[in-house]
Short mmCIF file of C-alpha atoms in Angstrom, two decimals:
data_model
loop_
_atom_site.label_atom_id
_atom_site.label_comp_id
_atom_site.label_asym_id
_atom_site.label_seq_id
_atom_site.Cartn_x
_atom_site.Cartn_y
_atom_site.Cartn_z
CA GLY A 184 11.18 -10.66 6.01
CA GLU A 185 11.68 -6.76 5.82
CA ASN A 186 10.89 -4.48 8.36
CA VAL A 187 9.96 -0.72 8.21
CA GLU A 188 10.07 1.66 10.94
CA GLN A 189 8.32 5.09 9.87
CA HIS A 190 8.59 8.37 12.28
CA PRO A 191 7.24 10.33 13.57
CA SER A 192 3.79 8.96 13.70
CA THR A 193 2.24 12.48 13.80
CA LEU A 194 3.85 15.84 12.36
CA SER A 195 2.40 19.10 12.83
CA VAL A 196 3.67 22.01 10.56
CA GLN A 197 3.00 25.49 9.83
CA GLU A 198 1.66 26.18 6.32
CA GLY A 199 4.65 27.37 4.18
CA ASP A 200 7.02 25.55 6.10
CA SER A 201 9.02 22.02 5.34
CA ALA A 202 8.04 18.58 6.46
CA VAL A 203 10.40 15.69 6.97
CA ILE A 204 9.12 12.02 7.19
CA LYS A 205 11.88 9.70 7.87
CA CYS A 206 12.04 5.32 7.41
CA THR A 207 14.48 2.79 8.11
CA TYR A 208 14.29 -0.77 6.13
CA SER A 209 15.96 -3.81 7.63
CA ASP A 210 16.69 -6.00 4.03
CA SER A 211 19.76 -4.93 2.59
CA ALA A 212 17.96 -6.76 -0.50
CA SER A 213 15.29 -4.21 -0.72
CA ASN A 214 15.91 -1.92 -3.84
CA TYR A 215 12.46 -0.12 -4.42
CA PHE A 216 11.05 2.64 -2.14
CA PRO A 217 7.56 4.33 -2.70
CA TRP A 218 5.83 7.06 -0.85
CA TYR A 219 2.15 6.87 -0.72
CA LYS A 220 -0.22 9.50 0.33
CA GLN A 221 -3.78 8.37 1.97
CA GLU A 222 -6.60 11.42 2.25
CA LEU A 223 -9.27 10.50 4.60
CA GLY A 224 -11.55 8.04 3.17
CA LYS A 225 -9.60 7.54 -0.03
CA ARG A 226 -7.24 5.17 -1.63
CA PRO A 227 -3.35 5.30 -1.03
CA GLN A 228 -1.77 7.19 -4.20
CA LEU A 229 1.39 6.91 -5.19
CA ILE A 230 3.38 10.29 -4.90
CA ILE A 231 7.03 9.47 -5.35
CA ASP A 232 9.56 6.69 -5.62
CA ILE A 233 13.00 5.78 -5.86
CA ARG A 234 15.16 2.92 -6.58
CA SER A 235 18.37 2.09 -5.04
CA ASN A 236 20.87 3.12 -7.74
CA VAL A 237 19.31 6.74 -7.10
CA GLY A 238 20.48 8.60 -3.84
CA GLU A 239 17.51 11.44 -4.74
CA LYS A 240 14.56 12.27 -6.45
CA LYS A 241 12.51 15.39 -6.72
CA ASP A 242 9.32 16.12 -8.00
CA GLN A 243 8.14 19.83 -7.70
CA ARG A 244 7.67 20.43 -3.84
CA ILE A 245 8.38 16.67 -3.02
CA ALA A 246 11.42 14.93 -2.68
CA VAL A 247 12.95 11.75 -1.54
CA THR A 248 16.46 10.98 -0.60
CA LEU A 249 18.11 7.40 0.20
CA ASN A 250 21.04 6.34 2.26
CA LYS A 251 21.69 2.54 1.38
CA THR A 252 24.56 2.18 3.74
CA ALA A 253 22.40 3.53 6.62
CA LYS A 254 19.18 1.72 5.43
CA HIS A 255 17.15 4.69 5.75
CA PHE A 256 15.19 7.10 3.32
CA SER A 257 13.35 10.16 3.75
CA LEU A 258 10.38 12.16 2.47
CA HIS A 259 10.87 16.27 2.54
CA ILE A 260 7.91 18.36 1.58
CA THR A 261 8.94 21.94 0.91
CA GLU A 262 6.30 25.28 1.24
CA THR A 263 3.67 22.85 2.51
CA GLN A 264 -0.04 23.76 1.64
CA PRO A 265 -3.33 22.68 3.55
CA GLU A 266 -4.02 20.07 0.67
CA ASP A 267 -0.54 18.46 1.71
CA SER A 268 -2.70 17.20 4.86
CA ALA A 269 -3.04 13.42 5.02
CA VAL A 270 -1.22 10.13 6.11
CA TYR A 271 1.66 9.21 4.38
CA PHE A 272 3.40 5.62 4.36
CA CYS A 273 6.54 5.08 3.33
CA ALA A 274 7.38 1.02 1.73
CA ALA A 275 9.90 -0.92 0.62
CA SER A 276 10.30 -4.06 -1.70
CA ASN A 277 12.87 -6.03 -3.71
CA GLY A 278 11.88 -4.48 -6.84
CA GLY A 279 11.73 -6.95 -9.79
CA GLY A 280 10.44 -9.79 -7.87
CA ALA A 281 6.63 -10.15 -7.32
CA ASP A 282 6.63 -9.62 -3.68
CA GLY A 283 4.31 -7.08 -2.01
CA LEU A 284 5.24 -4.17 -0.31
CA THR A 285 6.07 -3.73 3.32
CA PHE A 286 5.00 -0.50 4.85
CA GLY A 287 5.71 1.50 7.73
CA LYS A 288 2.87 2.34 9.97
CA GLY A 289 2.17 5.63 8.69
CA THR A 290 2.71 9.65 9.64
CA HIS A 291 -0.59 11.96 9.97
CA LEU A 292 0.76 14.91 8.49
CA ILE A 293 -1.11 18.14 9.69
CA ILE A 294 -0.74 21.53 7.91
CA GLN A 295 -1.58 24.32 10.22
CA PRO A 296 -3.00 27.63 8.46
CA ASP B 6 -5.49 5.38 -16.26
CA VAL B 7 -5.27 2.02 -13.97
CA LYS B 8 -8.56 1.52 -12.60
CA VAL B 9 -8.72 -0.91 -9.50
CA THR B 10 -12.35 -1.80 -8.12
CA GLN B 11 -13.59 -3.46 -5.15
CA SER B 12 -16.81 -5.41 -5.19
CA SER B 13 -18.26 -3.44 -2.01
CA ARG B 14 -17.33 -0.17 -0.16
CA TYR B 15 -18.80 -1.43 3.23
CA LEU B 16 -19.56 -4.89 4.52
CA VAL B 17 -21.13 -6.08 7.69
CA LYS B 18 -21.11 -9.74 8.49
CA ARG B 19 -21.60 -12.10 11.23
CA THR B 20 -19.21 -14.38 13.20
CA GLY B 21 -18.39 -17.64 11.39
CA GLU B 22 -19.98 -16.23 7.96
CA LYS B 23 -18.16 -17.25 4.96
CA VAL B 24 -16.95 -13.78 3.10
CA PHE B 25 -15.69 -12.98 -0.32
CA LEU B 26 -14.17 -9.92 -1.20
CA GLU B 27 -13.78 -9.05 -4.76
CA CYS B 28 -11.34 -7.28 -6.62
CA VAL B 29 -11.17 -6.25 -10.42
CA GLN B 30 -8.30 -4.46 -12.52
CA ASP B 31 -9.04 -3.68 -16.02
CA MET B 32 -5.43 -2.84 -17.01
CA ASP B 33 -4.23 -6.68 -17.59
CA HIS B 34 -1.73 -6.22 -14.57
CA GLU B 35 -0.15 -9.63 -13.68
CA ASN B 36 0.32 -9.26 -10.25
CA MET B 37 -2.25 -8.74 -7.71
CA PHE B 38 -2.35 -7.99 -4.01
CA TRP B 39 -4.60 -8.07 -1.03
CA TYR B 40 -3.62 -5.79 2.10
CA ARG B 41 -5.07 -5.06 5.45
CA GLN B 42 -5.08 -1.52 6.80
CA ASP B 43 -5.50 -1.04 10.57
CA PRO B 44 -5.07 2.18 12.72
CA GLY B 45 -1.43 2.40 14.01
CA LEU B 46 -0.32 -0.70 12.12
CA GLY B 47 -0.02 0.54 8.49
CA LEU B 48 -1.01 -1.80 5.38
CA ARG B 49 -0.09 -5.52 6.00
CA LEU B 50 0.15 -7.98 3.29
CA ILE B 51 -2.31 -10.72 3.31
CA TYR B 52 -1.69 -12.65 -0.16
CA PHE B 53 -0.52 -11.95 -3.30
CA SER B 54 -0.35 -13.44 -6.97
CA TYR B 55 1.88 -13.28 -9.89
CA ASP B 56 -0.51 -14.53 -12.47
CA VAL B 57 -3.48 -16.67 -12.86
CA LYS B 58 -4.16 -19.55 -10.56
CA MET B 59 -0.78 -18.38 -8.84
CA LYS B 60 -0.94 -17.53 -5.01
CA GLU B 61 1.68 -16.49 -2.41
CA LYS B 62 1.14 -15.91 1.38
CA GLY B 63 2.16 -12.51 2.56
CA ASP B 64 3.07 -11.61 6.09
CA ILE B 65 -0.37 -12.09 7.72
CA PRO B 66 -2.44 -15.14 5.72
CA GLU B 67 -3.82 -16.87 8.67
CA GLY B 68 -7.65 -16.87 8.43
CA TYR B 69 -7.81 -16.08 4.88
CA SER B 70 -7.27 -17.52 1.42
CA VAL B 71 -7.39 -15.91 -2.07
CA SER B 72 -8.67 -17.18 -5.56
CA ARG B 73 -7.33 -16.06 -9.00
CA GLU B 74 -9.23 -17.92 -11.87
CA LYS B 75 -8.89 -15.09 -14.29
CA LYS B 76 -6.17 -12.25 -14.70
CA GLU B 77 -8.48 -9.66 -13.84
CA ARG B 78 -10.03 -10.84 -10.98
CA PHE B 79 -8.52 -11.42 -7.23
CA SER B 80 -10.56 -12.68 -4.45
CA LEU B 81 -10.04 -12.85 -0.80
CA ILE B 82 -12.01 -15.16 1.19
CA LEU B 83 -12.48 -15.32 4.84
CA GLU B 84 -13.36 -18.76 5.40
CA SER B 85 -15.07 -18.09 8.91
CA ALA B 86 -15.24 -14.63 9.85
CA SER B 87 -13.88 -13.68 13.18
CA THR B 88 -14.50 -10.22 15.03
CA ASN B 89 -10.72 -9.82 14.72
CA GLN B 90 -10.91 -9.58 11.06
CA THR B 91 -12.90 -6.22 11.53
CA SER B 92 -10.54 -3.78 8.83
CA MET B 93 -10.13 -1.95 5.77
CA TYR B 94 -9.13 -4.25 2.97
CA LEU B 95 -7.36 -2.75 0.22
CA CYS B 96 -6.65 -4.55 -3.21
CA ALA B 97 -3.65 -3.48 -5.33
CA SER B 98 -2.34 -4.43 -8.57
CA ARG B 99 0.83 -4.20 -10.80
CA ASN B 100 2.39 -4.57 -14.27
CA PRO B 101 6.05 -6.00 -14.14
CA GLY B 102 6.62 -5.87 -17.49
CA LEU B 103 5.91 -2.46 -17.69
CA ALA B 104 9.78 -0.85 -17.62
CA SER B 105 8.94 2.42 -16.15
CA ARG B 106 6.42 1.70 -13.81
CA ARG B 107 6.98 -2.11 -13.28
CA ASP B 108 7.17 -1.76 -9.39
CA THR B 109 3.98 0.60 -8.89
CA GLN B 110 1.16 -0.89 -7.21
CA TYR B 111 -2.13 1.18 -7.75
CA PHE B 112 -4.94 0.49 -4.97
CA GLY B 113 -8.41 0.05 -5.40
CA PRO B 114 -10.92 2.05 -3.04
CA GLY B 115 -10.96 -0.21 -0.25
CA THR B 116 -13.52 -2.29 1.62
CA ARG B 117 -14.53 -1.81 5.22
CA LEU B 118 -15.60 -4.93 6.71
CA THR B 119 -17.05 -5.22 10.11
CA VAL B 120 -17.67 -8.53 11.59
CA LEU B 121 -20.08 -8.65 14.37
#
């Protein structure tokens, strides 16, 4: 089955700086890669996703890049703000099937004032 | 807005009890999922269902079963609860027929289960 590795487990950045979280996956059949943000005590919320026919996707301060050859994808957050503090999860699946998502173990992002 | 609800936010049960966790979605989604979330382990898939009365094992199905008698409701059952099933349980749903969002999973608020 699919295996998703996520790094780092904790990331502390100064407010206004950029943050990058990296994930690798093992199954070359995976073609859907979402990122979820989970604030303390709340449900995971989708913030951005990418399919394997695209190399990069951007939404305001958030971007995701995908390298299919190397089987890795990354989340980039620019101009970080205090409200970006949360746990972020990457995931992978064979989109189009009914399979569930395979998640990374999460990154706790801390924005230092 | 998609709404996924779970019957309880917090639940405390004793070892050996039979436990039912309920999940309801109001958007006519075909696919539904149960995950458990543990610190340092992320979210792990327990079971999923791609339609009424259908069920498939996920990555960690041992000790669990599921029921989907109606499209909007997906139940997770712990036949005989054990302390290692203490966890946060998250339900999710997806509409594979919606082209632009066919892969997006929407999560419920979670049920924090403690087994004593």
